[in-house]
Each structure stands twice: as structure tokens, then as C-alpha cells.
CSV table of C-alpha atoms in Angstrom, one decimal:
chain,number,residue,atom,x,y,z
A,1,MET,CA,110.7,86.5,103.2
A,2,SER,CA,114.4,86.0,102.5
A,3,GLU,CA,116.9,88.0,104.5
A,4,GLU,CA,118.7,89.3,101.5
A,5,THR,CA,115.6,91.1,100.1
A,6,THR,CA,115.9,93.8,102.7
A,7,LYS,CA,119.5,94.6,101.8
A,8,ILE,CA,119.2,95.2,98.0
A,9,PRO,CA,119.8,98.9,97.3
A,10,ASP,CA,117.5,101.0,95.2
A,11,ALA,CA,118.1,100.3,91.5
A,12,PRO,CA,118.3,103.2,89.0
A,13,VAL,CA,115.4,103.9,86.7
A,14,ASP,CA,117.1,102.5,83.7
A,15,ASP,CA,117.3,99.1,85.4
A,16,ASP,CA,113.6,99.1,85.8
A,17,ALA,CA,113.1,99.8,82.1
A,18,ALA,CA,115.5,97.0,81.3
A,19,VAL,CA,113.5,94.6,83.5
A,20,LEU,CA,110.3,95.7,81.8
A,21,ALA,CA,111.9,95.2,78.4
A,22,GLU,CA,112.9,91.6,79.3
A,23,LEU,CA,109.2,91.0,80.1
A,24,GLY,CA,108.3,92.3,76.7
A,25,TYR,CA,107.1,95.8,77.1
A,26,LYS,CA,108.4,99.3,76.3
A,27,GLN,CA,108.6,101.9,79.1
A,28,GLU,CA,105.7,104.1,78.0
A,29,LEU,CA,104.4,105.4,81.4
A,30,ARG,CA,106.5,107.9,83.3
A,31,ARG,CA,108.4,106.3,86.2
A,32,GLY,CA,108.1,108.8,89.1
A,33,MET,CA,106.7,107.0,92.1
A,34,SER,CA,108.7,106.2,95.2
A,35,GLY,CA,108.3,103.0,97.2
A,36,PHE,CA,106.2,104.9,99.8
A,37,SER,CA,103.9,106.2,97.1
A,38,ASN,CA,103.5,102.7,95.7
A,39,PHE,CA,102.5,101.5,99.2
A,40,ALA,CA,100.2,104.5,99.6
A,41,VAL,CA,98.1,103.7,96.6
A,42,SER,CA,97.3,100.2,97.9
A,43,PHE,CA,96.9,101.4,101.5
A,44,SER,CA,94.5,104.2,100.2
A,45,ILE,CA,92.3,101.7,98.3
A,46,ILE,CA,92.1,99.3,101.3
A,47,SER,CA,91.2,102.5,103.3
A,48,ILE,CA,90.3,101.3,106.8
A,49,LEU,CA,88.5,104.7,107.3
A,50,ALA,CA,86.2,103.8,104.4
A,51,GLY,CA,85.7,100.0,104.7
A,52,CYS,CA,85.5,99.9,108.5
A,53,PHE,CA,82.8,102.5,108.4
A,54,THR,CA,80.7,101.6,105.4
A,55,SER,CA,80.8,97.8,106.2
A,56,TYR,CA,80.6,98.0,110.0
A,57,SER,CA,76.9,97.1,110.0
A,58,ILE,CA,77.6,93.7,108.2
A,59,ALA,CA,79.5,92.4,111.3
A,60,LEU,CA,77.4,94.3,113.8
A,61,THR,CA,74.3,92.4,112.7
A,62,SER,CA,76.1,89.1,112.0
A,63,GLY,CA,77.9,88.3,115.2
A,64,GLY,CA,78.1,91.7,116.8
A,65,PRO,CA,81.3,92.9,118.7
A,66,ALA,CA,82.7,89.3,118.6
A,67,ALA,CA,82.5,89.2,114.8
A,68,ILE,CA,84.0,92.7,114.5
A,69,ASN,CA,87.0,92.4,116.9
A,70,LEU,CA,87.8,88.8,116.4
A,71,GLY,CA,86.9,88.6,112.7
A,72,TRP,CA,89.1,91.5,111.7
A,73,PRO,CA,92.5,90.0,112.7
A,74,LEU,CA,91.4,86.5,111.8
A,75,ALA,CA,90.5,87.5,108.2
A,76,GLY,CA,93.6,89.8,108.2
A,77,ALA,CA,96.0,87.0,108.9
A,78,PHE,CA,94.7,84.9,106.0
A,79,VAL,CA,94.5,88.0,103.7
A,80,LEU,CA,98.2,88.6,104.6
A,81,CYS,CA,99.0,85.2,103.2
A,82,VAL,CA,97.3,86.1,100.0
A,83,ALA,CA,99.3,89.4,99.9
A,84,PHE,CA,102.6,87.6,100.5
A,85,ALA,CA,101.9,85.0,97.8
A,86,MET,CA,100.9,87.8,95.3
A,87,ALA,CA,103.9,89.9,96.2
A,88,GLU,CA,106.3,87.0,95.4
A,89,VAL,CA,104.9,86.7,91.9
A,90,CYS,CA,104.8,90.5,91.5
A,91,SER,CA,108.6,90.7,92.2
A,92,LYS,CA,109.2,88.4,89.3
A,93,TYR,CA,106.8,90.2,86.9
A,94,PRO,CA,106.5,93.9,87.8
A,95,THR,CA,104.2,95.0,85.0
A,96,ALA,CA,101.1,97.2,85.0
A,97,GLY,CA,99.0,94.3,83.8
A,98,GLY,CA,99.7,92.5,87.0
A,99,LEU,CA,97.5,89.5,87.7
A,100,TYR,CA,96.5,88.5,84.1
A,101,PHE,CA,100.1,88.7,82.9
A,102,TRP,CA,101.3,86.6,85.9
A,103,ALA,CA,98.6,84.0,85.1
A,104,GLY,CA,99.6,83.8,81.5
A,105,ARG,CA,103.3,83.4,82.3
A,106,LEU,CA,102.7,80.7,85.0
A,107,ALA,CA,100.1,78.6,83.2
A,108,LYS,CA,101.5,75.4,81.6
A,109,ARG,CA,99.0,75.3,78.7
A,110,ASN,CA,96.4,77.7,77.2
A,111,LYS,CA,98.4,80.6,78.4
A,112,ARG,CA,96.5,83.3,76.5
A,113,GLN,CA,93.2,82.0,77.7
A,114,TRP,CA,94.3,82.0,81.4
A,115,ALA,CA,95.5,85.6,81.0
A,116,TRP,CA,92.3,86.6,79.2
A,117,PHE,CA,89.9,85.4,81.8
A,118,VAL,CA,91.9,86.6,84.8
A,119,GLY,CA,92.2,89.9,83.1
A,120,TRP,CA,88.5,90.3,82.6
A,121,PHE,CA,87.7,89.4,86.2
A,122,ASN,CA,90.4,91.8,87.3
A,123,PHE,CA,89.2,94.6,85.0
A,124,LEU,CA,85.5,94.4,85.8
A,125,GLY,CA,86.2,93.8,89.5
A,126,GLU,CA,88.3,97.0,89.6
A,127,VAL,CA,85.7,99.0,87.8
A,128,ALA,CA,83.0,97.8,90.2
A,129,VAL,CA,85.2,98.6,93.2
A,130,THR,CA,85.8,102.1,91.8
A,131,ALA,CA,82.1,102.6,91.5
A,132,ALA,CA,81.4,101.2,94.9
A,133,ILE,CA,84.1,103.3,96.6
A,134,ASP,CA,83.0,106.6,95.1
A,135,TYR,CA,79.3,105.8,95.6
A,136,GLY,CA,80.0,104.9,99.2
A,137,ALA,CA,81.9,108.2,99.5
A,138,ALA,CA,78.9,110.1,98.2
A,139,VAL,CA,76.6,108.3,100.7
A,140,THR,CA,79.0,109.3,103.6
A,141,MET,CA,79.3,112.9,102.4
A,142,MET,CA,75.5,113.2,102.1
A,143,ALA,CA,75.3,111.9,105.7
A,144,PHE,CA,77.8,114.5,106.7
A,145,ALA,CA,75.8,117.2,104.9
A,146,ASN,CA,72.6,116.0,106.6
A,147,LEU,CA,74.2,116.2,110.0
A,148,THR,CA,75.9,119.6,109.4
A,149,TRP,CA,73.4,121.5,107.2
A,150,GLY,CA,70.2,119.4,107.3
A,151,VAL,CA,70.5,118.4,103.6
A,152,GLU,CA,68.1,115.5,103.0
A,153,PRO,CA,69.8,112.8,101.0
A,154,ASN,CA,67.9,111.2,98.1
A,155,PRO,CA,69.0,108.9,95.2
A,156,VAL,CA,69.4,111.7,92.7
A,157,SER,CA,71.5,114.0,94.8
A,158,THR,CA,73.7,111.1,96.0
A,159,PHE,CA,74.2,110.0,92.4
A,160,VAL,CA,75.0,113.5,91.2
A,161,LEU,CA,77.6,113.9,94.0
A,162,PHE,CA,79.0,110.5,93.0
A,163,VAL,CA,79.4,111.6,89.4
A,164,VAL,CA,81.1,114.9,90.5
A,165,LEU,CA,83.5,112.9,92.8
A,166,ILE,CA,84.6,110.4,90.1
A,167,VAL,CA,85.0,113.1,87.5
A,168,VAL,CA,87.3,115.0,89.9
A,169,HIS,CA,89.2,111.8,90.5
A,170,GLY,CA,89.6,111.4,86.7
A,171,LEU,CA,90.9,114.9,86.4
A,172,LEU,CA,93.4,114.5,89.2
A,173,ASN,CA,94.7,111.3,87.6
A,174,ALA,CA,95.0,112.9,84.2
A,175,PHE,CA,97.3,115.7,85.5
A,176,GLY,CA,100.3,113.3,85.8
A,177,VAL,CA,102.0,110.8,88.0
A,178,LYS,CA,103.6,113.5,90.2
A,179,ILE,CA,100.3,114.8,91.4
A,180,VAL,CA,99.0,111.2,91.9
A,181,SER,CA,102.2,110.3,93.8
A,182,LEU,CA,101.9,113.5,96.0
A,183,LEU,CA,98.2,112.9,96.8
A,184,SER,CA,98.8,109.2,97.5
A,185,ASN,CA,101.4,110.3,100.1
A,186,VAL,CA,99.0,112.8,101.6
A,187,SER,CA,96.3,110.1,101.6
A,188,ALA,CA,98.5,107.6,103.6
A,189,TRP,CA,99.2,110.2,106.3
A,190,TRP,CA,95.6,111.4,106.3
A,191,HIS,CA,94.6,107.8,107.1
A,192,ILE,CA,97.2,107.3,109.8
A,193,VAL,CA,96.7,110.7,111.5
A,194,GLY,CA,92.9,110.4,111.0
A,195,VAL,CA,92.8,107.1,112.8
A,196,ALA,CA,94.9,108.5,115.6
A,197,ILE,CA,92.5,111.5,116.0
A,198,ILE,CA,89.4,109.3,116.0
A,199,VAL,CA,90.8,106.8,118.4
A,200,GLY,CA,92.0,109.5,120.7
A,201,ALA,CA,88.6,111.2,120.7
A,202,LEU,CA,86.8,107.9,121.4
A,203,TRP,CA,89.0,107.1,124.4
A,204,ILE,CA,89.3,110.6,125.9
A,205,MET,CA,85.8,112.1,125.5
A,206,PRO,CA,83.2,109.4,126.4
A,207,THR,CA,82.3,109.1,130.1
A,208,ALA,CA,81.9,105.3,129.8
A,209,HIS,CA,83.4,102.4,127.8
A,210,GLN,CA,82.5,98.8,127.4
A,211,SER,CA,84.8,96.2,129.0
A,212,ALA,CA,87.4,94.4,127.0
A,213,ALA,CA,85.5,91.1,127.6
A,214,TRP,CA,82.3,92.6,126.2
A,215,THR,CA,84.1,94.2,123.2
A,216,PHE,CA,85.7,91.0,122.2
A,217,THR,CA,83.0,88.4,123.0
A,218,ALA,CA,79.5,90.1,123.0
A,219,TRP,CA,77.2,88.4,120.5
A,220,HIS,CA,74.5,90.0,118.4
A,221,ASN,CA,72.6,88.3,115.6
A,222,GLN,CA,70.0,90.0,113.2
A,223,THR,CA,70.5,87.6,110.3
A,224,GLY,CA,67.7,85.2,110.9
A,225,TRP,CA,70.1,82.3,110.9
A,226,SER,CA,70.6,80.4,114.1
A,227,PHE,CA,73.8,78.4,113.4
A,228,ALA,CA,76.4,80.6,115.2
A,229,PRO,CA,79.5,79.6,113.2
A,230,TYR,CA,77.7,80.5,109.9
A,231,VAL,CA,76.6,83.8,111.4
A,232,PHE,CA,80.2,84.5,112.5
A,233,PHE,CA,81.6,83.6,109.0
A,234,VAL,CA,79.1,85.9,107.3
A,235,GLY,CA,80.3,88.7,109.7
A,236,LEU,CA,83.8,88.2,108.3
A,237,LEU,CA,82.6,89.8,105.1
A,238,MET,CA,83.0,93.2,106.8
A,239,ALA,CA,86.8,92.6,106.9
A,240,GLN,CA,87.0,90.8,103.6
A,241,TYR,CA,85.2,93.7,101.8
A,242,THR,CA,87.7,96.1,103.2
A,243,TYR,CA,90.8,94.0,102.5
A,244,THR,CA,90.7,94.6,98.7
A,245,GLY,CA,92.6,96.6,96.2
A,246,TYR,CA,96.2,95.9,97.3
A,247,ASP,CA,96.9,94.6,93.8
A,248,ALA,CA,97.2,98.4,93.0
A,249,SER,CA,100.9,98.3,93.9
A,250,ALA,CA,101.4,95.9,91.0
A,251,HIS,CA,99.3,98.0,88.6
A,252,VAL,CA,101.5,101.1,89.2
A,253,ALA,CA,104.7,99.1,89.0
A,254,GLU,CA,105.7,100.5,85.7
A,255,GLU,CA,105.6,104.0,87.3
A,256,THR,CA,107.5,102.9,90.4
A,257,LYS,CA,111.3,103.1,90.9
A,258,ASN,CA,113.0,99.8,91.9
A,259,ALA,CA,109.6,98.1,91.1
A,260,SER,CA,110.7,94.5,91.7
A,261,ILE,CA,111.3,95.3,95.3
A,262,ALA,CA,109.0,98.3,96.0
A,263,ALA,CA,105.8,96.9,94.4
A,264,PRO,CA,105.8,93.6,96.4
A,265,ARG,CA,106.7,95.5,99.5
A,266,GLY,CA,103.8,97.9,98.8
A,267,ILE,CA,101.4,95.0,98.5
A,268,VAL,CA,102.4,93.4,101.8
A,269,MET,CA,102.9,96.6,103.9
A,270,SER,CA,99.5,98.0,102.9
A,271,VAL,CA,97.8,94.9,104.3
A,272,VAL,CA,100.0,94.8,107.5
A,273,ILE,CA,99.4,98.5,108.4
A,274,SER,CA,95.7,98.1,107.6
A,275,ILE,CA,95.4,95.0,109.9
A,276,ILE,CA,97.0,96.9,112.8
A,277,GLY,CA,95.3,100.3,112.2
A,278,GLY,CA,91.9,98.8,111.4
A,279,TRP,CA,91.9,96.6,114.5
A,280,ILE,CA,92.7,99.6,116.8
A,281,LEU,CA,90.0,101.7,115.1
A,282,LEU,CA,87.3,99.0,115.3
A,283,TYR,CA,88.1,98.1,118.9
A,284,SER,CA,87.8,101.8,119.8
A,285,ILE,CA,84.5,102.3,118.0
A,286,THR,CA,83.0,99.2,119.5
A,287,ALA,CA,84.2,99.9,123.0
A,288,ALA,CA,82.6,103.4,122.8
A,289,ILE,CA,79.1,101.9,122.1
A,290,GLN,CA,77.0,103.3,125.0
A,291,ASP,CA,74.1,100.9,125.0
A,292,GLY,CA,75.5,97.3,124.7
A,293,SER,CA,72.2,95.5,125.1
A,294,ASP,CA,70.7,93.5,122.3
A,295,ASP,CA,68.0,96.2,121.7
A,296,GLY,CA,70.7,98.9,121.8
A,297,LEU,CA,72.8,97.1,119.1
A,298,THR,CA,69.7,96.6,117.0
A,299,THR,CA,68.9,100.3,117.3
A,300,LEU,CA,72.5,101.2,116.4
A,301,ALA,CA,72.4,99.0,113.3
A,302,GLY,CA,69.2,100.8,112.1
A,303,THR,CA,70.5,104.3,112.8
A,304,SER,CA,69.1,107.1,110.6
A,305,THR,CA,72.6,108.2,109.7
A,306,GLY,CA,73.1,105.0,107.7
A,307,LEU,CA,76.5,104.6,109.4
A,308,PRO,CA,76.5,103.0,112.9
A,309,PRO,CA,80.1,104.4,113.6
A,310,ALA,CA,78.8,107.9,113.0
A,311,GLN,CA,75.9,107.2,115.5
A,312,VAL,CA,78.6,106.0,118.0
A,313,PHE,CA,80.3,109.4,117.6
A,314,LEU,CA,77.1,111.2,118.3
A,315,ASP,CA,76.1,109.1,121.3
A,316,ALA,CA,79.5,108.6,122.9
A,317,LEU,CA,81.2,112.0,122.5
A,318,ASN,CA,78.2,114.0,123.5
A,319,ASN,CA,79.6,116.8,121.3
A,320,PRO,CA,78.0,117.1,117.8
A,321,THR,CA,80.7,119.4,116.5
A,322,VAL,CA,83.5,116.9,117.3
A,323,ALA,CA,81.3,114.1,115.9
A,324,LYS,CA,80.9,116.0,112.6
A,325,PHE,CA,84.7,116.7,112.5
A,326,LEU,CA,85.5,113.0,112.9
A,327,LEU,CA,83.0,112.2,110.1
A,328,PHE,CA,84.7,114.9,108.0
A,329,ILE,CA,88.0,112.9,108.4
A,330,VAL,CA,86.2,109.8,107.2
A,331,CYS,CA,84.9,111.7,104.1
A,332,GLY,CA,88.4,112.9,103.3
A,333,ALA,CA,89.7,109.4,103.5
A,334,GLN,CA,87.0,108.1,101.2
A,335,PHE,CA,87.8,110.8,98.7
A,336,PHE,CA,91.5,109.8,98.6
A,337,CYS,CA,90.4,106.1,98.4
A,338,GLY,CA,88.4,106.8,95.3
A,339,MET,CA,91.2,108.7,93.7
A,340,ALA,CA,93.7,105.8,94.2
A,341,SER,CA,91.1,103.3,92.9
A,342,VAL,CA,90.9,105.3,89.6
A,343,THR,CA,94.7,105.2,89.4
A,344,ALA,CA,95.0,101.5,89.8
A,345,ASN,CA,91.9,100.8,87.6
A,346,SER,CA,93.2,103.0,84.7
A,347,ARG,CA,96.7,101.4,84.7
A,348,MET,CA,95.3,97.9,84.6
A,349,SER,CA,92.9,99.0,81.8
A,350,TYR,CA,95.8,100.6,79.9
A,351,ALA,CA,97.9,97.4,80.2
A,352,PHE,CA,95.0,95.2,79.2
A,353,SER,CA,94.3,97.4,76.2
A,354,ARG,CA,98.0,97.4,75.3
A,355,ASP,CA,97.5,93.6,74.8
A,356,ASN,CA,94.4,94.2,72.7
A,357,ALA,CA,91.8,92.8,75.2
A,358,ILE,CA,89.2,95.6,75.6
A,359,PRO,CA,87.1,96.8,72.6
A,360,GLY,CA,88.6,100.0,71.3
A,361,SER,CA,92.0,98.9,72.7
A,362,ARG,CA,94.1,101.2,70.4
A,363,LEU,CA,92.4,104.2,71.9
A,364,TRP,CA,92.7,103.1,75.6
A,365,ALA,CA,96.3,102.0,75.2
A,366,GLN,CA,97.5,105.5,74.3
A,367,VAL,CA,99.8,107.4,76.7
A,368,ASN,CA,99.6,111.2,76.9
A,369,PRO,CA,103.1,112.3,75.9
A,370,ARG,CA,102.8,115.5,78.1
A,371,THR,CA,101.8,113.8,81.3
A,372,GLY,CA,103.0,110.3,80.8
A,373,THR,CA,99.6,108.9,81.9
A,374,PRO,CA,97.0,106.8,80.1
A,375,THR,CA,94.5,109.6,79.9
A,376,ASN,CA,92.0,107.8,77.6
A,377,SER,CA,92.0,104.7,79.9
A,378,ILE,CA,91.4,107.0,82.9
A,379,TRP,CA,88.2,108.3,81.3
A,380,LEU,CA,87.1,104.8,80.2
A,381,CYS,CA,87.2,103.7,83.8
A,382,VAL,CA,85.3,106.8,84.9
A,383,VAL,CA,82.5,106.3,82.3
A,384,VAL,CA,82.1,102.5,82.9
A,385,SER,CA,82.0,103.1,86.7
A,386,ILE,CA,79.2,105.6,86.2
A,387,VAL,CA,77.3,103.2,84.1
A,388,LEU,CA,77.7,100.4,86.7
A,389,ALA,CA,76.5,102.7,89.5
A,390,ALA,CA,73.5,104.1,87.4
A,391,PRO,CA,71.0,101.5,88.8
A,392,ALA,CA,71.3,103.2,92.2
A,393,LEU,CA,69.2,106.0,90.7
A,394,PHE,CA,66.2,103.6,90.6
A,395,ASN,CA,66.9,100.7,92.9
A,396,TYR,CA,69.6,100.3,95.5
A,397,THR,CA,69.3,96.5,95.5
A,398,ALA,CA,70.0,96.6,91.7
A,399,TYR,CA,73.1,98.7,92.3
A,400,LEU,CA,74.3,96.2,94.9
A,401,ALA,CA,73.7,93.4,92.5
A,402,VAL,CA,75.9,95.1,89.8
A,403,THR,CA,78.7,95.9,92.2
A,404,SER,CA,78.7,92.6,94.0
A,405,ILE,CA,81.2,91.4,91.4
A,406,ALA,CA,83.7,93.8,92.9
A,407,VAL,CA,85.2,91.7,95.7
A,408,ILE,CA,84.6,88.2,94.5
A,409,GLY,CA,85.8,89.1,91.0
A,410,LEU,CA,89.0,90.6,92.4
A,411,TYR,CA,89.7,87.6,94.6
A,412,ILE,CA,89.2,85.1,91.8
A,413,ALA,CA,91.8,87.2,89.9
A,414,TYR,CA,94.1,87.3,93.0
A,415,VAL,CA,94.2,83.6,93.7
A,416,THR,CA,94.5,82.3,90.1
A,417,PRO,CA,98.2,83.3,89.6
A,418,VAL,CA,98.9,82.2,93.2
A,419,LEU,CA,97.5,78.7,92.4
A,420,LEU,CA,99.3,78.5,89.1
A,421,ARG,CA,102.6,79.5,90.8
A,422,ARG,CA,102.2,76.7,93.3
A,423,LEU,CA,101.6,74.2,90.4
A,424,ASP,CA,104.7,75.6,88.5
A,425,THR,CA,107.6,73.6,89.9
A,426,ASN,CA,110.1,75.5,87.7
A,427,PHE,CA,109.2,79.0,89.0
A,428,LYS,CA,112.3,81.1,89.7
A,429,PRO,CA,111.5,83.8,92.2
A,430,GLY,CA,112.4,87.5,91.8
A,431,PRO,CA,114.5,89.5,94.2
A,432,TRP,CA,111.7,89.7,96.8
A,433,HIS,CA,110.6,86.2,97.8
A,434,LEU,CA,109.4,84.1,100.7
A,435,GLY,CA,112.1,81.4,100.6
A,436,LYS,CA,111.2,78.2,102.4
A,437,TRP,CA,107.8,79.7,103.6
A,438,SER,CA,106.5,80.0,100.0
A,439,PRO,CA,104.7,76.7,99.7
A,440,LEU,CA,102.9,76.9,103.1
A,441,VAL,CA,101.9,80.6,102.6
A,442,GLY,CA,100.8,80.0,99.0
A,443,TRP,CA,98.6,77.0,99.8
A,444,ILE,CA,97.0,78.8,102.8
A,445,ALA,CA,96.2,81.7,100.5
A,446,VAL,CA,94.6,79.4,97.9
A,447,VAL,CA,92.4,77.5,100.5
A,448,TRP,CA,91.3,80.8,102.1
A,449,VAL,CA,90.2,82.4,98.9
A,450,VAL,CA,88.3,79.2,97.9
A,451,PHE,CA,86.6,79.5,101.3
A,452,ILE,CA,85.6,83.1,101.0
A,453,VAL,CA,84.5,82.8,97.4
A,454,VAL,CA,82.0,80.2,98.7
A,455,LEU,CA,81.1,82.5,101.6
A,456,PHE,CA,80.5,85.4,99.2
A,457,VAL,CA,77.8,83.4,97.2
A,458,LEU,CA,75.9,82.2,100.2
A,459,PRO,CA,72.7,84.0,101.5
A,460,PRO,CA,73.8,86.4,104.4
A,461,VAL,CA,70.3,86.7,105.8
A,462,THR,CA,67.0,84.9,106.0
A,463,PRO,CA,64.2,85.0,104.9
A,464,ILE,CA,65.5,85.4,101.4
A,465,THR,CA,63.7,88.1,99.4
A,466,VAL,CA,64.4,90.2,96.3
A,467,ASP,CA,66.1,92.7,98.5
A,468,THR,CA,68.1,90.3,100.6
A,469,PHE,CA,69.1,87.8,97.8
A,470,ASN,CA,72.8,87.5,97.2
A,471,TYR,CA,73.4,88.5,93.6
A,472,ALA,CA,77.1,87.8,93.6
A,473,PRO,CA,76.8,84.3,91.9
A,474,ILE,CA,74.8,85.9,89.1
A,475,ALA,CA,77.4,88.6,88.7
A,476,VAL,CA,80.2,86.1,88.5
A,477,VAL,CA,78.4,84.0,85.9
A,478,VAL,CA,77.7,87.2,83.8
A,479,VAL,CA,81.4,88.2,83.8
A,480,ALA,CA,82.4,84.6,82.9
A,481,LEU,CA,79.9,84.6,80.0
A,482,LEU,CA,81.0,88.1,78.8
A,483,ALA,CA,84.6,87.0,78.9
A,484,THR,CA,83.8,83.8,77.0
A,485,VAL,CA,81.8,85.6,74.3
A,486,LEU,CA,84.5,88.3,73.9
A,487,TRP,CA,87.2,85.6,73.7
A,488,PHE,CA,85.6,84.0,70.7
A,489,ALA,CA,84.5,87.3,69.1
A,490,LYS,CA,87.8,89.1,69.6
A,491,GLY,CA,90.4,87.6,72.0
A,492,ARG,CA,91.5,84.5,70.3
A,493,LYS,CA,92.4,86.5,67.1
A,494,HIS,CA,93.7,89.7,68.6
A,495,PHE,CA,94.8,89.3,72.2
A,496,MET,CA,98.6,89.3,72.6
A,497,THR,CA,99.3,89.2,68.9
A,498,ALA,CA,101.6,91.0,66.5
A,499,GLU,CA,99.0,93.8,66.2
A,500,GLU,CA,100.4,95.3,69.5
A,501,ALA,CA,104.0,95.3,68.2
A,502,SER,CA,104.4,99.1,68.8
A,503,HIS,CA,104.2,98.5,72.6
A,504,LEU,CA,106.6,95.5,72.7
A,505,THR,CA,110.3,94.8,72.9
A,506,ILE,CA,109.9,91.1,71.9
A,507,GLN,CA,107.6,89.2,69.5
A,508,ALA,CA,104.1,89.0,70.8
A,509,GLU,CA,104.0,85.2,70.6
A,510,LYS,CA,106.9,85.1,73.2
A,511,LEU,CA,105.2,87.4,75.7
A,512,LEU,CA,104.0,84.6,77.9
A,513,GLU,CA,107.1,82.4,77.5
A,514,GLU,CA,109.6,82.0,80.3
């Protein structure tokens, strides 16, 4: 990162509108977010209090404590390279469209096609992430209700709670950018203070802790695979599933003041704080495990609560009331995480519709003149997320198959503009940039994403059955086919054409020209 980027003063709002106009778009959304609020949206979606809890069992059964506490910073270091590389491009193109617009600008040929396919992976990935976050929140809240009031969770009650949550998130987003900005700030502090409370309780209340050597190196394997490096790499998926959604800072760029500095900074800092906070949290949970034997870890992974960290609270604190309070903190964090996901998803959907990509684009691209928010796009994201999560009513494996596009789809969208930027020797960086470190960081990011995309499509456990099969490759193929069909049916004639002139400050055919 260059030295001068930290010295640039905040620009007035009019300058942001001027930058957006140069990129080709009118200022339609209300610009009311501070740099901290921009960071808070991405930080809330990463949500270490959500991901570290709901995905903990992945690493616990695939490498155990070693995969948890060595895997988190290892994956984090590489993800930070991805964030740095994305942030540099974001500074040059601070638009709500984000990744797909960057890809279109950076591609040498077939610019509209690059933008189209990246956009569809980004859009469906974000919808799947929104569905997964709010469904995960419903699962956690049902676990809390079970512990507190003895409510027995079942697929119908969990799904009904999920629908209530996502509708509430839609309503909160529809009220306007000021309430979103305020709640994002509250969310950031909820996460930071919440982690501090949980970590404090885990170190003060238990009568015994595991040693540092055990917490970092103990090995546990329930995958059925015997090749240790493969098992460890599969365990990295816990961290990789959590480190997603930081593109949100780009999607709210048109609502952020001094966006060319604040948005890239939000992308990077959300990952940095998550690496540090998540590592402290995971180490504290793992060190508080009371039975560190192989059988003990197997029992923990199969806990009736459905959340091994919640079981650690119950076992280690020896105080059910405090354990329930800590789980309540996690529930609150997941609520804020879902709200932020709807924010980012709806802004990306609005921008993609502004460019005539989604069927019914004219409706989804409308901005509510009273609130300055894309209200129709918000409800589009809510409805599509509910549809994607609906299979959970009948078969949880089917639901996982549908939402498996979430992370892999997003990372395909993340890395494409980063790769195109590396291949574009004429790229002139924006005010926030990496200087001489740009090529090294960028290529590390590309190689890492290629590695994890391969990892995402490999079988995590053996024997492979209908319930354990990895459906991610099928989901990726389905999205690619859908995008291809829609391109020939709609995109090639209507995407980024003169039809969207009412949203533009330049001619549509010049949108992707440098």
C-alpha cells in the first residue's frame, strides 16, 4: 500500500458523484455512509461470531485443533492477499456493481461477456450467501430456544423463523441508508465486544484449559480419509467459508463518502480485524474443550446442540445461564450478519439491473425517492433467498446442494477481475493502491483462489453417499449454464445498451471503455 494513500483528506460528497459520473452512472442512491459504516457492512457479513460457530465442526472433524488454530491464520493470510488485490481495483472503480463492472473494464476483449458472467456468479453467490446466513441464524436461534425454553427444533419451525428473519432484514434495509449505517455500526461493536465477553468468560470461568501445544497441534480425523495433508486442507474450509462477503464494501460504494478511499479500506480492514478477532476466539474455544481425547472430540462433534462451541460453553463454564447468554450474543451477531448481507446483495442486484442483466430489470433498478434505497431490489433478494432455502423444508442435503454455490460462486467472481487486472499492463491505479507490491500480492491471490476452488469441489468425507456428496461442482455448472442461456436469450441484446440511458452519464457503449 502506498504511503500517500493514508494522507488523502476526506473528499466532499460532490466529488464522489463526479467520480461516479466519470465511470458512467448517475448518483441515484443516497450517499450517507461513513468509512466506518462501509467497513462495518463487510465485517458484519464475514461475522466471526457466525462463521466460526456454524462451521467449527468442519475443521473439528477434519484435522481437529491443529486445523482450527493453524488453518485460520494460514487461510487468513491468503484471503488478505485477495482482499488487497480486490481493494486496489475497487479504488479505481467505486461502483455498486463492483466485481462485474471491474471485469468488464479490465478485459481486453468480449468486455460485456466478461461482465455478464462475473455478474451472474456474484449475484447468485450473494443470494445463496444471504439464504445460508439467515438459515444458519435460524438454526442457532432454535438451538438457543431449545436450551432456554425446551423448544424442539424441526424443519418447519426453523424455516418459518428463517422467513421471519429475512423479511425483518428486508424491512430494515427498506427504511433507508441511515438506519442501515447505524445498525452496521452497532453490528461492528456487537461483534468486537461480543468476542471480548466470550473470550473473557472462556478464560476466567473454566477450572481447566488445554495446553498451548495441544490447542495448536492436536489431531482429530473423522473424514474417513487417511492422507493427513488432504484432511488438513479440507479443514481449511471452515476458515474459507467464514472469510466471504467482504466485497460488500464495494457494493455500498455509491452510498459511501470518499468511496475511492473508504471502500477499499473497508474491504481490507474487515478481513484484517476478522483474522485477529477470529483467531483469538477460536483459540479460546478450543483451549476450553474439557475432554481432549479422540473420543471426547468425536462426542463434541456430534453434540445434540448442533453447535460444538455451544457444547463447549455448557461443559467448560459449568453455568448454563452464562452459556445461554454467550449463545445469545452469537444469535445477535448472526442477526446483524444477515441484515448486512441483504444490504450488499440488494445493492449489487440494483446495479446489475441498472445494466439490464436480471429479468424484470426496469423494476429492480428503481430507487425509492423517499428513502434513497433500491426497495424493489431488496425484496427481490429476499424472495429469491427464500426460494433457494425452501428445499430445507424437505431435505437438508438438498438445501446444502443449493447453497453450495455461495462461497465458490463468490470466489470465482472475486478472482476474475484480479486476474484480468494482472493481465492488463495499462492499468492506472486509483488513489488507494499497493505500489510495488501489487504484482506479488495479485498473483498470490489468483493462485490461492484456484487452489480453494479445486478444494471446494473435492469430496470432504468418505465413503461418498447421497448425503455426503459434494454438490458444489453441480451448482457451479448450473449457474454457468443459466448465465449462458440468459446471455443468448437476453444479455447480448439488452445488457449495457442504450436502453439504460436514464441511469447513465455517458453513452452505454462507452461504459466499459477506459
